[in-house]
mmCIF file of C-alpha atoms and ligand atoms in Angstrom:
data_model
loop_
_atom_site.group_PDB
_atom_site.id
_atom_site.type_symbol
_atom_site.label_atom_id
_atom_site.label_comp_id
_atom_site.label_asym_id
_atom_site.label_seq_id
_atom_site.Cartn_x
_atom_site.Cartn_y
_atom_site.Cartn_z
ATOM 1 C CA MET O 14 -23.365 2.492 -7.983
ATOM 2 C CA GLN O 15 -21.346 3.882 -5.091
ATOM 3 C CA GLN O 16 -23.852 6.025 -3.149
ATOM 4 C CA LEU O 17 -22.568 9.125 -1.420
ATOM 5 C CA GLY O 18 -25.964 9.937 0.067
ATOM 6 C CA THR O 19 -26.353 13.447 1.420
ATOM 7 C CA ASP O 20 -22.798 14.457 0.501
ATOM 8 C CA ALA O 21 -23.449 14.157 -3.209
ATOM 9 C CA PHE O 22 -23.001 17.528 -4.921
ATOM 10 C CA LEU O 23 -23.353 16.240 -8.460
ATOM 11 C CA ARG O 24 -25.747 13.430 -9.336
ATOM 12 C CA ILE O 25 -25.792 11.831 -12.749
ATOM 13 C CA GLU O 26 -28.909 9.683 -12.873
ATOM 14 C CA SER O 27 -29.310 6.985 -15.557
ATOM 15 C CA VAL O 28 -27.957 9.265 -18.285
ATOM 16 C CA VAL O 29 -28.088 8.082 -21.889
ATOM 17 C CA LYS O 30 -26.744 9.908 -24.947
ATOM 18 C CA ASP O 31 -27.507 8.645 -28.440
ATOM 19 C CA PHE O 32 -26.072 10.065 -31.654
ATOM 20 C CA GLY O 33 -28.520 8.663 -34.211
ATOM 21 C CA ASP O 34 -28.531 4.933 -33.573
ATOM 22 C CA PHE O 35 -25.136 5.024 -31.802
ATOM 23 C CA ARG O 36 -25.219 5.011 -27.988
ATOM 24 C CA ALA O 37 -22.222 7.038 -26.783
ATOM 25 C CA VAL O 38 -23.258 7.117 -23.099
ATOM 26 C CA ASP O 39 -25.148 4.091 -21.865
ATOM 27 C CA ASN O 40 -27.179 4.473 -18.682
ATOM 28 C CA VAL O 41 -24.537 6.122 -16.523
ATOM 29 C CA SER O 42 -25.286 6.831 -12.863
ATOM 30 C CA LEU O 43 -22.710 8.542 -10.718
ATOM 31 C CA GLU O 44 -22.379 10.753 -7.662
ATOM 32 C CA VAL O 45 -19.589 13.219 -6.974
ATOM 33 C CA ALA O 46 -19.031 14.764 -3.541
ATOM 34 C CA ARG O 47 -18.655 18.477 -2.855
ATOM 35 C CA GLY O 48 -15.024 19.506 -3.319
ATOM 36 C CA GLU O 49 -14.066 16.135 -4.784
ATOM 37 C CA ILE O 50 -11.659 15.673 -7.702
ATOM 38 C CA PHE O 51 -13.182 12.872 -9.742
ATOM 39 C CA ALA O 52 -11.648 11.323 -12.861
ATOM 40 C CA LEU O 53 -13.350 9.635 -15.802
ATOM 41 C CA LEU O 54 -10.894 7.233 -17.329
ATOM 42 C CA GLY O 55 -11.152 5.170 -20.475
ATOM 43 C CA SER O 56 -9.679 4.552 -23.887
ATOM 44 C CA SER O 57 -10.439 6.664 -26.929
ATOM 45 C CA GLY O 58 -14.102 6.631 -27.935
ATOM 46 C CA CYS O 59 -15.460 5.242 -24.643
ATOM 47 C CA GLY O 60 -17.756 8.246 -24.174
ATOM 48 C CA LYS O 61 -15.916 10.154 -21.445
ATOM 49 C CA SER O 62 -15.789 13.492 -23.312
ATOM 50 C CA THR O 63 -19.449 13.142 -24.256
ATOM 51 C CA LEU O 64 -20.315 12.725 -20.573
ATOM 52 C CA LEU O 65 -18.298 15.860 -19.780
ATOM 53 C CA ARG O 66 -20.082 17.766 -22.560
ATOM 54 C CA LEU O 67 -23.426 16.677 -21.101
ATOM 55 C CA LEU O 68 -22.381 18.141 -17.743
ATOM 56 C CA ALA O 69 -21.299 21.379 -19.418
ATOM 57 C CA GLY O 70 -24.571 21.591 -21.329
ATOM 58 C CA PHE O 71 -22.995 21.414 -24.824
ATOM 59 C CA GLU O 72 -25.109 18.309 -25.390
ATOM 60 C CA ALA O 73 -28.498 17.336 -23.966
ATOM 61 C CA PRO O 74 -29.039 13.822 -22.595
ATOM 62 C CA THR O 75 -31.322 11.503 -24.571
ATOM 63 C CA ALA O 76 -32.582 10.212 -21.217
ATOM 64 C CA GLY O 77 -31.763 10.655 -17.536
ATOM 65 C CA ARG O 78 -31.074 13.621 -15.283
ATOM 66 C CA ILE O 79 -28.107 15.682 -14.162
ATOM 67 C CA VAL O 80 -28.586 17.322 -10.779
ATOM 68 C CA LEU O 81 -26.128 19.848 -9.336
ATOM 69 C CA ASP O 82 -26.517 20.767 -5.685
ATOM 70 C CA GLY O 83 -30.147 19.683 -5.773
ATOM 71 C CA GLN O 84 -30.949 21.540 -8.997
ATOM 72 C CA ASP O 85 -31.906 19.707 -12.199
ATOM 73 C CA LEU O 86 -29.775 21.173 -15.013
ATOM 74 C CA ALA O 87 -32.177 20.086 -17.796
ATOM 75 C CA GLY O 88 -32.768 22.877 -20.294
ATOM 76 C CA GLN O 89 -30.099 25.160 -18.786
ATOM 77 C CA PRO O 90 -27.741 26.408 -21.521
ATOM 78 C CA PRO O 91 -23.977 26.218 -20.851
ATOM 79 C CA TYR O 92 -23.596 29.913 -19.989
ATOM 80 C CA ALA O 93 -26.366 29.733 -17.377
ATOM 81 C CA ARG O 94 -24.799 26.767 -15.547
ATOM 82 C CA PRO O 95 -22.449 27.298 -12.598
ATOM 83 C CA VAL O 96 -20.092 25.075 -14.535
ATOM 84 C CA ASN O 97 -16.912 25.841 -16.453
ATOM 85 C CA MET O 98 -14.901 23.654 -18.775
ATOM 86 C CA MET O 99 -11.184 23.794 -19.474
ATOM 87 C CA PHE O 100 -10.210 22.254 -22.789
ATOM 88 C CA GLN O 101 -7.086 20.322 -23.626
ATOM 89 C CA SER O 102 -6.177 22.936 -26.244
ATOM 90 C CA TYR O 103 -6.720 25.646 -23.566
ATOM 91 C CA ALA O 104 -8.515 27.794 -26.208
ATOM 92 C CA LEU O 105 -6.633 30.922 -25.056
ATOM 93 C CA PHE O 106 -7.152 34.081 -27.100
ATOM 94 C CA PRO O 107 -3.809 34.659 -28.855
ATOM 95 C CA HIS O 108 -4.246 38.426 -29.266
ATOM 96 C CA LEU O 109 -5.081 39.026 -25.579
ATOM 97 C CA THR O 110 -2.601 39.242 -22.704
ATOM 98 C CA VAL O 111 -2.651 36.787 -19.817
ATOM 99 C CA TRP O 112 -4.479 39.428 -17.743
ATOM 100 C CA GLU O 113 -7.098 39.961 -20.460
ATOM 101 C CA ASN O 114 -7.534 36.241 -21.042
ATOM 102 C CA ILE O 115 -8.311 35.708 -17.363
ATOM 103 C CA ALA O 116 -10.637 38.739 -17.300
ATOM 104 C CA PHE O 117 -12.503 37.717 -20.470
ATOM 105 C CA GLY O 118 -15.444 35.854 -18.930
ATOM 106 C CA LEU O 119 -15.801 38.391 -16.134
ATOM 107 C CA ARG O 120 -15.983 41.277 -18.635
ATOM 108 C CA ARG O 121 -18.561 39.382 -20.670
ATOM 109 C CA ASP O 122 -20.631 38.987 -17.497
ATOM 110 C CA ARG O 123 -20.306 42.769 -16.999
ATOM 111 C CA LEU O 124 -18.828 42.598 -13.538
ATOM 112 C CA PRO O 125 -17.776 45.990 -12.136
ATOM 113 C CA ARG O 126 -14.277 47.009 -13.229
ATOM 114 C CA ALA O 127 -12.827 46.936 -9.679
ATOM 115 C CA LYS O 128 -14.279 43.482 -9.071
ATOM 116 C CA ILE O 129 -12.722 42.191 -12.293
ATOM 117 C CA ALA O 130 -9.312 43.586 -11.346
ATOM 118 C CA GLN O 131 -9.524 42.045 -7.901
ATOM 119 C CA ARG O 132 -10.583 38.626 -9.251
ATOM 120 C CA VAL O 133 -7.835 38.604 -11.913
ATOM 121 C CA GLU O 134 -5.171 39.514 -9.335
ATOM 122 C CA GLU O 135 -6.423 36.702 -7.083
ATOM 123 C CA MET O 136 -6.168 34.229 -9.963
ATOM 124 C CA LEU O 137 -2.698 35.471 -10.982
ATOM 125 C CA GLN O 138 -1.522 34.917 -7.449
ATOM 126 C CA LEU O 139 -3.173 31.510 -7.138
ATOM 127 C CA THR O 140 -1.524 30.269 -10.319
ATOM 128 C CA GLN O 141 1.743 32.173 -9.752
ATOM 129 C CA LEU O 142 1.417 34.011 -13.035
ATOM 130 C CA GLY O 143 1.778 37.558 -11.679
ATOM 131 C CA ARG O 144 4.956 38.375 -13.582
ATOM 132 C CA PHE O 145 3.511 37.127 -16.870
ATOM 133 C CA ALA O 146 0.320 39.222 -16.705
ATOM 134 C CA GLN O 147 1.203 41.389 -19.709
ATOM 135 C CA ARG O 148 2.501 38.594 -21.939
ATOM 136 C CA LYS O 149 0.580 37.052 -24.812
ATOM 137 C CA PRO O 150 0.016 33.258 -24.818
ATOM 138 C CA HIS O 151 2.705 32.606 -27.471
ATOM 139 C CA GLN O 152 5.289 34.149 -25.103
ATOM 140 C CA LEU O 153 4.610 31.485 -22.478
ATOM 141 C CA SER O 154 5.744 27.894 -21.973
ATOM 142 C CA GLY O 155 3.226 25.044 -22.253
ATOM 143 C CA GLY O 156 2.976 24.745 -18.476
ATOM 144 C CA GLN O 157 2.376 28.490 -18.086
ATOM 145 C CA GLN O 158 -0.331 28.420 -20.777
ATOM 146 C CA GLN O 159 -1.976 25.580 -18.893
ATOM 147 C CA ARG O 160 -2.032 27.729 -15.749
ATOM 148 C CA VAL O 161 -3.570 30.666 -17.650
ATOM 149 C CA ALA O 162 -6.332 28.348 -18.902
ATOM 150 C CA LEU O 163 -6.897 27.172 -15.340
ATOM 151 C CA ALA O 164 -6.924 30.729 -13.980
ATOM 152 C CA ARG O 165 -9.438 31.722 -16.641
ATOM 153 C CA SER O 166 -11.727 28.793 -15.896
ATOM 154 C CA LEU O 167 -11.616 29.449 -12.138
ATOM 155 C CA ALA O 168 -12.048 33.247 -12.403
ATOM 156 C CA LYS O 169 -15.827 33.019 -12.603
ATOM 157 C CA ARG O 170 -15.823 30.830 -9.503
ATOM 158 C CA PRO O 171 -17.673 27.921 -11.053
ATOM 159 C CA ARG O 172 -19.213 25.442 -8.645
ATOM 160 C CA LEU O 173 -18.256 22.591 -10.939
ATOM 161 C CA LEU O 174 -15.061 22.601 -12.987
ATOM 162 C CA LEU O 175 -14.712 20.238 -15.923
ATOM 163 C CA LEU O 176 -11.223 19.410 -17.149
ATOM 164 C CA ASP O 177 -10.826 17.685 -20.505
ATOM 165 C CA GLU O 178 -7.351 16.093 -20.619
ATOM 166 C CA PRO O 179 -6.050 19.056 -18.577
ATOM 167 C CA LEU O 180 -2.379 18.182 -18.990
ATOM 168 C CA GLY O 181 -2.622 16.459 -22.360
ATOM 169 C CA ALA O 182 -0.603 19.124 -24.170
ATOM 170 C CA LEU O 183 2.404 18.879 -21.820
ATOM 171 C CA ASP O 184 5.367 16.532 -22.109
ATOM 172 C CA LYS O 185 5.657 13.661 -19.646
ATOM 173 C CA LYS O 186 8.060 15.266 -17.162
ATOM 174 C CA LEU O 187 6.108 18.526 -16.981
ATOM 175 C CA ARG O 188 2.841 16.612 -16.721
ATOM 176 C CA GLU O 189 4.037 14.804 -13.639
ATOM 177 C CA GLN O 190 5.196 18.038 -11.981
ATOM 178 C CA THR O 191 1.993 19.827 -12.872
ATOM 179 C CA GLN O 192 -0.386 17.119 -11.608
ATOM 180 C CA LEU O 193 0.208 17.863 -7.933
ATOM 181 C CA GLU O 194 0.393 21.625 -8.529
ATOM 182 C CA LEU O 195 -3.004 21.470 -10.186
ATOM 183 C CA VAL O 196 -4.478 19.384 -7.356
ATOM 184 C CA ASN O 197 -3.166 21.906 -4.795
ATOM 185 C CA ILE O 198 -4.782 24.793 -6.654
ATOM 186 C CA LEU O 199 -8.109 22.977 -7.034
ATOM 187 C CA LYS O 200 -8.109 21.979 -3.348
ATOM 188 C CA SER O 201 -7.232 25.491 -2.210
ATOM 189 C CA VAL O 202 -10.284 26.933 -3.964
ATOM 190 C CA GLY O 203 -12.409 23.918 -2.968
ATOM 191 C CA VAL O 204 -14.057 23.561 -6.367
ATOM 192 C CA THR O 205 -15.736 20.257 -7.275
ATOM 193 C CA CYS O 206 -13.991 18.881 -10.293
ATOM 194 C CA VAL O 207 -14.663 16.202 -12.907
ATOM 195 C CA MET O 208 -11.721 15.489 -15.175
ATOM 196 C CA VAL O 209 -11.389 13.301 -18.221
ATOM 197 C CA THR O 210 -8.182 11.534 -19.071
ATOM 198 C CA HIS O 211 -6.958 8.452 -20.861
ATOM 199 C CA ASP O 212 -3.809 8.476 -18.692
ATOM 200 C CA GLN O 213 -4.382 6.141 -15.759
ATOM 201 C CA GLU O 214 -1.395 7.374 -13.776
ATOM 202 C CA GLU O 215 -2.688 10.913 -14.041
ATOM 203 C CA ALA O 216 -6.159 9.874 -12.885
ATOM 204 C CA MET O 217 -4.721 7.897 -9.981
ATOM 205 C CA THR O 218 -2.389 10.717 -8.904
ATOM 206 C CA MET O 219 -4.951 13.490 -9.056
ATOM 207 C CA ALA O 220 -8.358 12.073 -8.243
ATOM 208 C CA SER O 221 -9.827 10.841 -4.971
ATOM 209 C CA ARG O 222 -12.045 8.494 -6.987
ATOM 210 C CA ILE O 223 -11.915 7.260 -10.539
ATOM 211 C CA ALA O 224 -14.497 5.761 -12.884
ATOM 212 C CA VAL O 225 -13.374 3.366 -15.598
ATOM 213 C CA MET O 226 -15.523 3.650 -18.732
ATOM 214 C CA SER O 227 -15.821 1.375 -21.725
ATOM 215 C CA GLU O 228 -18.279 1.525 -24.626
ATOM 216 C CA GLY O 229 -20.362 4.207 -22.933
ATOM 217 C CA ARG O 230 -20.736 2.325 -19.645
ATOM 218 C CA LEU O 231 -19.192 2.796 -16.230
ATOM 219 C CA LEU O 232 -17.433 -0.439 -15.375
ATOM 220 C CA GLN O 233 -16.106 0.430 -11.937
ATOM 221 C CA VAL O 234 -16.023 3.446 -9.625
ATOM 222 C CA GLY O 235 -13.870 3.819 -6.531
ATOM 223 C CA PRO O 236 -10.709 5.177 -4.936
ATOM 224 C CA PRO O 237 -7.660 4.449 -7.139
ATOM 225 C CA ALA O 238 -6.222 1.869 -4.709
ATOM 226 C CA ASP O 239 -9.520 -0.080 -4.572
ATOM 227 C CA VAL O 240 -9.873 -0.178 -8.355
ATOM 228 C CA TYR O 241 -6.241 -1.285 -8.712
ATOM 229 C CA GLU O 242 -6.273 -3.883 -5.941
ATOM 230 C CA THR O 243 -9.731 -5.318 -6.524
ATOM 231 C CA PRO O 244 -10.706 -4.860 -10.161
ATOM 232 C CA GLY O 245 -14.168 -6.248 -10.823
ATOM 233 C CA THR O 246 -13.676 -7.239 -14.432
ATOM 234 C CA ARG O 247 -10.989 -8.445 -16.782
ATOM 235 C CA PHE O 248 -11.198 -5.152 -18.679
ATOM 236 C CA VAL O 249 -10.560 -3.026 -15.566
ATOM 237 C CA ALA O 250 -7.727 -5.289 -14.351
ATOM 238 C CA ASP O 251 -6.058 -4.968 -17.726
ATOM 239 C CA PHE O 252 -6.755 -1.258 -18.209
ATOM 240 C CA ILE O 253 -5.400 -0.104 -14.828
ATOM 241 C CA GLY O 254 -1.746 -1.038 -14.493
ATOM 242 C CA ASN O 255 0.103 -4.121 -15.596
ATOM 243 C CA VAL O 256 -1.416 -7.539 -14.904
ATOM 244 C CA ASN O 257 -1.124 -11.262 -15.588
ATOM 245 C CA LEU O 258 -4.485 -12.738 -16.581
ATOM 246 C CA MET O 259 -4.800 -16.510 -16.384
ATOM 247 C CA ASP O 260 -7.913 -18.307 -17.534
ATOM 248 C CA GLY O 261 -9.009 -21.396 -15.658
ATOM 249 C CA ARG O 262 -11.801 -23.177 -13.823
ATOM 250 C CA ILE O 263 -12.833 -23.362 -10.171
ATOM 251 C CA THR O 264 -12.232 -26.957 -8.997
ATOM 252 C CA VAL O 265 -12.709 -26.569 -5.216
ATOM 253 C CA ASP O 266 -15.099 -24.034 -3.712
ATOM 254 C CA GLU O 267 -15.071 -24.607 0.041
ATOM 255 C CA PRO O 268 -15.616 -21.509 2.247
ATOM 256 C CA ASP O 269 -11.949 -21.176 3.251
ATOM 257 C CA ARG O 270 -10.365 -22.959 0.319
ATOM 258 C CA VAL O 271 -10.993 -22.071 -3.295
ATOM 259 C CA VAL O 272 -8.836 -23.667 -5.941
ATOM 260 C CA VAL O 273 -8.609 -22.502 -9.545
ATOM 261 C CA GLU O 274 -6.867 -24.717 -12.086
ATOM 262 C CA CYS O 275 -5.183 -22.847 -14.935
ATOM 263 C CA ALA O 276 -2.907 -24.221 -17.658
ATOM 264 C CA ASP O 277 0.352 -23.635 -15.773
ATOM 265 C CA VAL O 278 -0.711 -22.877 -12.216
ATOM 266 C CA THR O 279 -2.955 -24.219 -9.490
ATOM 267 C CA HIS O 280 -4.178 -21.175 -7.624
ATOM 268 C CA HIS O 281 -5.199 -21.452 -4.009
ATOM 269 C CA ILE O 282 -7.306 -18.499 -3.020
ATOM 270 C CA GLY O 283 -7.867 -18.122 0.701
ATOM 271 C CA HIS O 284 -11.461 -16.977 0.760
ATOM 272 C CA GLY O 285 -14.671 -18.606 -0.331
ATOM 273 C CA ILE O 286 -16.874 -18.088 -3.327
ATOM 274 C CA THR O 287 -18.978 -21.182 -2.711
ATOM 275 C CA GLY O 288 -21.353 -22.753 -5.173
ATOM 276 C CA TYR O 289 -19.254 -22.062 -8.258
ATOM 277 C CA ALA O 290 -17.318 -25.310 -8.767
ATOM 278 C CA GLY O 291 -16.704 -25.841 -12.466
ATOM 279 C CA MET O 292 -17.144 -22.172 -13.320
ATOM 280 C CA PRO O 293 -14.690 -20.673 -15.830
ATOM 281 C CA VAL O 294 -12.870 -17.696 -14.298
ATOM 282 C CA THR O 295 -9.832 -15.501 -14.847
ATOM 283 C CA VAL O 296 -7.217 -15.028 -12.148
ATOM 284 C CA ALA O 297 -5.618 -11.566 -12.143
ATOM 285 C CA LEU O 298 -2.171 -11.246 -10.597
ATOM 286 C CA ARG O 299 -0.105 -8.033 -10.559
ATOM 287 C CA PRO O 300 3.579 -8.462 -11.547
ATOM 288 C CA GLU O 301 4.859 -6.708 -8.411
ATOM 289 C CA LYS O 302 3.073 -9.200 -6.149
ATOM 290 C CA ILE O 303 5.174 -12.090 -7.473
ATOM 291 C CA SER O 304 8.572 -13.124 -6.072
ATOM 292 C CA ILE O 305 11.164 -15.215 -7.855
ATOM 293 C CA GLY O 306 13.794 -17.588 -6.525
ATOM 294 C CA ALA O 307 15.926 -20.589 -7.427
ATOM 295 C CA ALA O 308 13.547 -22.990 -5.625
ATOM 296 C CA PRO O 309 9.875 -22.887 -4.662
ATOM 297 C CA PRO O 310 9.198 -21.901 -1.038
ATOM 298 C CA SER O 311 8.439 -24.772 1.336
ATOM 299 C CA GLY O 312 4.915 -25.558 2.539
ATOM 300 C CA THR O 313 3.053 -24.308 -0.514
ATOM 301 C CA GLN O 314 1.767 -27.794 -1.466
ATOM 302 C CA GLY O 315 2.329 -26.837 -5.058
ATOM 303 C CA PHE O 316 -0.127 -23.928 -4.980
ATOM 304 C CA ASN O 317 0.538 -20.377 -6.224
ATOM 305 C CA GLN O 318 3.877 -21.149 -7.770
ATOM 306 C CA VAL O 319 5.210 -21.942 -11.202
ATOM 307 C CA GLN O 320 8.517 -22.636 -12.849
ATOM 308 C CA GLY O 321 9.515 -20.555 -15.832
ATOM 309 C CA ARG O 322 12.479 -19.647 -17.947
ATOM 310 C CA VAL O 323 13.580 -16.001 -18.161
ATOM 311 C CA ALA O 324 12.716 -15.083 -21.750
ATOM 312 C CA ALA O 325 13.464 -11.378 -21.446
ATOM 313 C CA LEU O 326 14.177 -8.758 -18.844
ATOM 314 C CA SER O 327 13.896 -4.984 -18.908
ATOM 315 C CA TYR O 328 15.624 -2.722 -16.426
ATOM 316 C CA PHE O 329 13.480 0.214 -15.289
ATOM 317 C CA GLY O 330 15.715 1.678 -12.581
ATOM 318 C CA SER O 331 13.634 1.059 -9.484
ATOM 319 C CA PHE O 332 12.548 -2.382 -10.680
ATOM 320 C CA THR O 333 13.302 -5.000 -13.323
ATOM 321 C CA LEU O 334 10.498 -6.549 -15.365
ATOM 322 C CA TYR O 335 11.020 -10.248 -16.068
ATOM 323 C CA HIS O 336 9.155 -12.176 -18.742
ATOM 324 C CA LEU O 337 9.005 -15.807 -17.668
ATOM 325 C CA GLN O 338 8.103 -18.371 -20.305
ATOM 326 C CA LEU O 339 5.858 -21.039 -18.746
ATOM 327 C CA ALA O 340 5.389 -24.644 -19.870
ATOM 328 C CA SER O 341 2.220 -23.851 -21.850
ATOM 329 C CA GLY O 342 4.033 -21.105 -23.744
ATOM 330 C CA ALA O 343 2.272 -18.357 -21.767
ATOM 331 C CA VAL O 344 4.342 -15.497 -20.370
ATOM 332 C CA LEU O 345 4.250 -14.458 -16.707
ATOM 333 C CA LYS O 346 5.319 -10.863 -16.023
ATOM 334 C CA VAL O 347 7.178 -10.324 -12.747
ATOM 335 C CA ASN O 348 8.457 -7.016 -11.333
ATOM 336 C CA VAL O 349 11.422 -7.336 -9.025
ATOM 337 C CA GLU O 350 12.353 -4.244 -7.021
ATOM 338 C CA ASN O 351 15.988 -3.242 -7.326
ATOM 339 C CA GLU O 352 16.667 -2.593 -3.664
ATOM 340 C CA ASP O 353 20.357 -3.424 -3.679
ATOM 341 C CA ARG O 354 22.204 -2.413 -6.796
ATOM 342 C CA HIS O 355 24.841 -5.079 -6.213
ATOM 343 C CA ALA O 356 22.318 -7.913 -6.114
ATOM 344 C CA GLU O 357 22.293 -9.790 -9.382
ATOM 345 C CA GLY O 358 18.986 -11.202 -10.538
ATOM 346 C CA PRO O 359 18.514 -14.212 -12.814
ATOM 347 C CA ALA O 360 19.744 -13.877 -16.377
ATOM 348 C CA VAL O 361 17.983 -14.615 -19.660
ATOM 349 C CA GLY O 362 17.716 -18.378 -20.180
ATOM 350 C CA GLU O 363 17.779 -19.282 -16.460
ATOM 351 C CA LEU O 364 15.053 -21.436 -14.924
ATOM 352 C CA VAL O 365 13.424 -19.846 -11.873
ATOM 353 C CA TRP O 366 10.447 -20.360 -9.605
ATOM 354 C CA ALA O 367 7.813 -17.677 -9.311
ATOM 355 C CA HIS O 368 5.546 -17.670 -6.251
ATOM 356 C CA TRP O 369 3.013 -15.399 -4.567
ATOM 357 C CA ARG O 370 0.623 -15.228 -1.634
ATOM 358 C CA PRO O 371 -3.017 -16.373 -1.896
ATOM 359 C CA THR O 372 -4.213 -12.804 -1.211
ATOM 360 C CA ALA O 373 -2.249 -11.459 -4.193
ATOM 361 C CA GLN O 374 -4.777 -12.923 -6.619
ATOM 362 C CA VAL O 375 -8.168 -11.649 -7.687
ATOM 363 C CA VAL O 376 -10.710 -14.048 -9.213
ATOM 364 C CA LEU O 377 -12.721 -12.474 -12.007
ATOM 365 C CA THR O 378 -15.921 -13.949 -13.345
ATOM 366 C CA GLN O 379 -16.352 -11.539 -16.255
HETATM 367 P P1 ATP C 410 -11.301 10.521 -26.891
HETATM 368 O O1 ATP C 410 -10.414 10.172 -25.725
HETATM 369 O O2 ATP C 410 -10.756 10.011 -28.191
HETATM 370 O O3 ATP C 410 -11.709 11.942 -26.916
HETATM 371 P P2 ATP C 410 -13.831 9.788 -25.689
HETATM 372 O O4 ATP C 410 -13.847 8.645 -24.774
HETATM 373 O O5 ATP C 410 -13.813 11.130 -25.079
HETATM 374 O O6 ATP C 410 -12.633 9.635 -26.703
HETATM 375 P P3 ATP C 410 -16.237 10.637 -26.999
HETATM 376 O O7 ATP C 410 -15.664 11.855 -27.634
HETATM 377 O O8 ATP C 410 -17.106 10.843 -25.832
HETATM 378 O O9 ATP C 410 -15.080 9.612 -26.631
HETATM 379 O O10 ATP C 410 -17.019 9.818 -28.112
HETATM 380 C C1 ATP C 410 -17.690 8.616 -27.805
HETATM 381 C C2 ATP C 410 -18.280 8.052 -29.076
HETATM 382 O O11 ATP C 410 -19.347 8.893 -29.525
HETATM 383 C C3 ATP C 410 -17.274 7.979 -30.217
HETATM 384 O O12 ATP C 410 -17.482 6.754 -30.906
HETATM 385 C C4 ATP C 410 -17.621 9.155 -31.084
HETATM 386 O O13 ATP C 410 -17.347 8.889 -32.446
HETATM 387 C C5 ATP C 410 -19.120 9.305 -30.848
HETATM 388 N N1 ATP C 410 -19.542 10.725 -30.971
HETATM 389 C C6 ATP C 410 -19.127 11.739 -30.199
HETATM 390 N N2 ATP C 410 -19.728 12.896 -30.579
HETATM 391 C C7 ATP C 410 -20.527 12.600 -31.634
HETATM 392 C C8 ATP C 410 -21.402 13.354 -32.478
HETATM 393 N N3 ATP C 410 -21.604 14.661 -32.295
HETATM 394 N N4 ATP C 410 -22.055 12.688 -33.454
HETATM 395 C C9 ATP C 410 -21.896 11.364 -33.632
HETATM 396 N N5 ATP C 410 -21.080 10.585 -32.866
HETATM 397 C C10 ATP C 410 -20.401 11.194 -31.886
#
């Protein structure tokens, strides 16, 4: 586990959650720093919402502890925790105005009337909803409803904010716009935030660190760039971004020269993992780290290059994705940036050479 030490505001310690004989959360340990935006990422059913519900207090852990700012939350009901959760559906009250929706929790807590008014005005300003204060939720756009839900969940000044697919109800374009807006709001109030999403781009855009979950376990935790550049497992490499995965065997394992033989490619990896000759491994290679040309570059001694025929290409504006058919029948995906719109790339059916640097590859043992 990545230890934050004294900075940790939230500590999840060896938490397990069983539903009958099904283990939804399997021995998860995690630390989140004060003021951090942290994302739990994983495919449907991996246990990320259950972990969020454990933090909120809607579920109790079967084993383990959750500690917030030094205080064990065991036995504390949701309403007594300094924690608030914003749901994907927003759960706004349809018959109440924006103003009343934001004030709802504060009224329930019996805050003085003047205090409520002041807090609601603050939230309206923060989320730029001032001119919609008297509207009902159905008179708002999806993005505006999302901001009302956020304003309502921040009004009580929670110390920990939980976001369950916060932008899940918005269309793609609006989602992208709203991601940075949401981060700015969260940063300006300085709240610690754990969000759940299945959208990796969203997690990578919004969070300072992400955790990839699968089958109830945390597979990898780290800043988005670290998880993307140095995935620790085949699952993580495949889940975050696009990747070529090539199975092979380590044939040379000298300290400064590791060679992995795969069906189509002999990979030369510049750094040592000694003592593993003969071991089956997977080499992960991102499509944008591969170049293509009519001939292989000189001086490669046959390493980190392969010839393939263009089987398909897809134009994505800023780059073109090539599918190269290799001798074994495997497909190598290559992204070529479209820097110069006049430059013509290879066409379907052409034979090309793909090549990459030793540092572009990651060797995975699991
Ligand atoms: P999604 O993205 O689809 O919401 P998730 O990763 O958030 O998925 P969870 O909702 O945490 O997944 O569920 C994890 C697993 O636990 C699922 O297999 C689910 O069926 C199971 N589960 C969740 N809640 C319960 C419950 N109350 N009783 C029994 N099983 C449950």
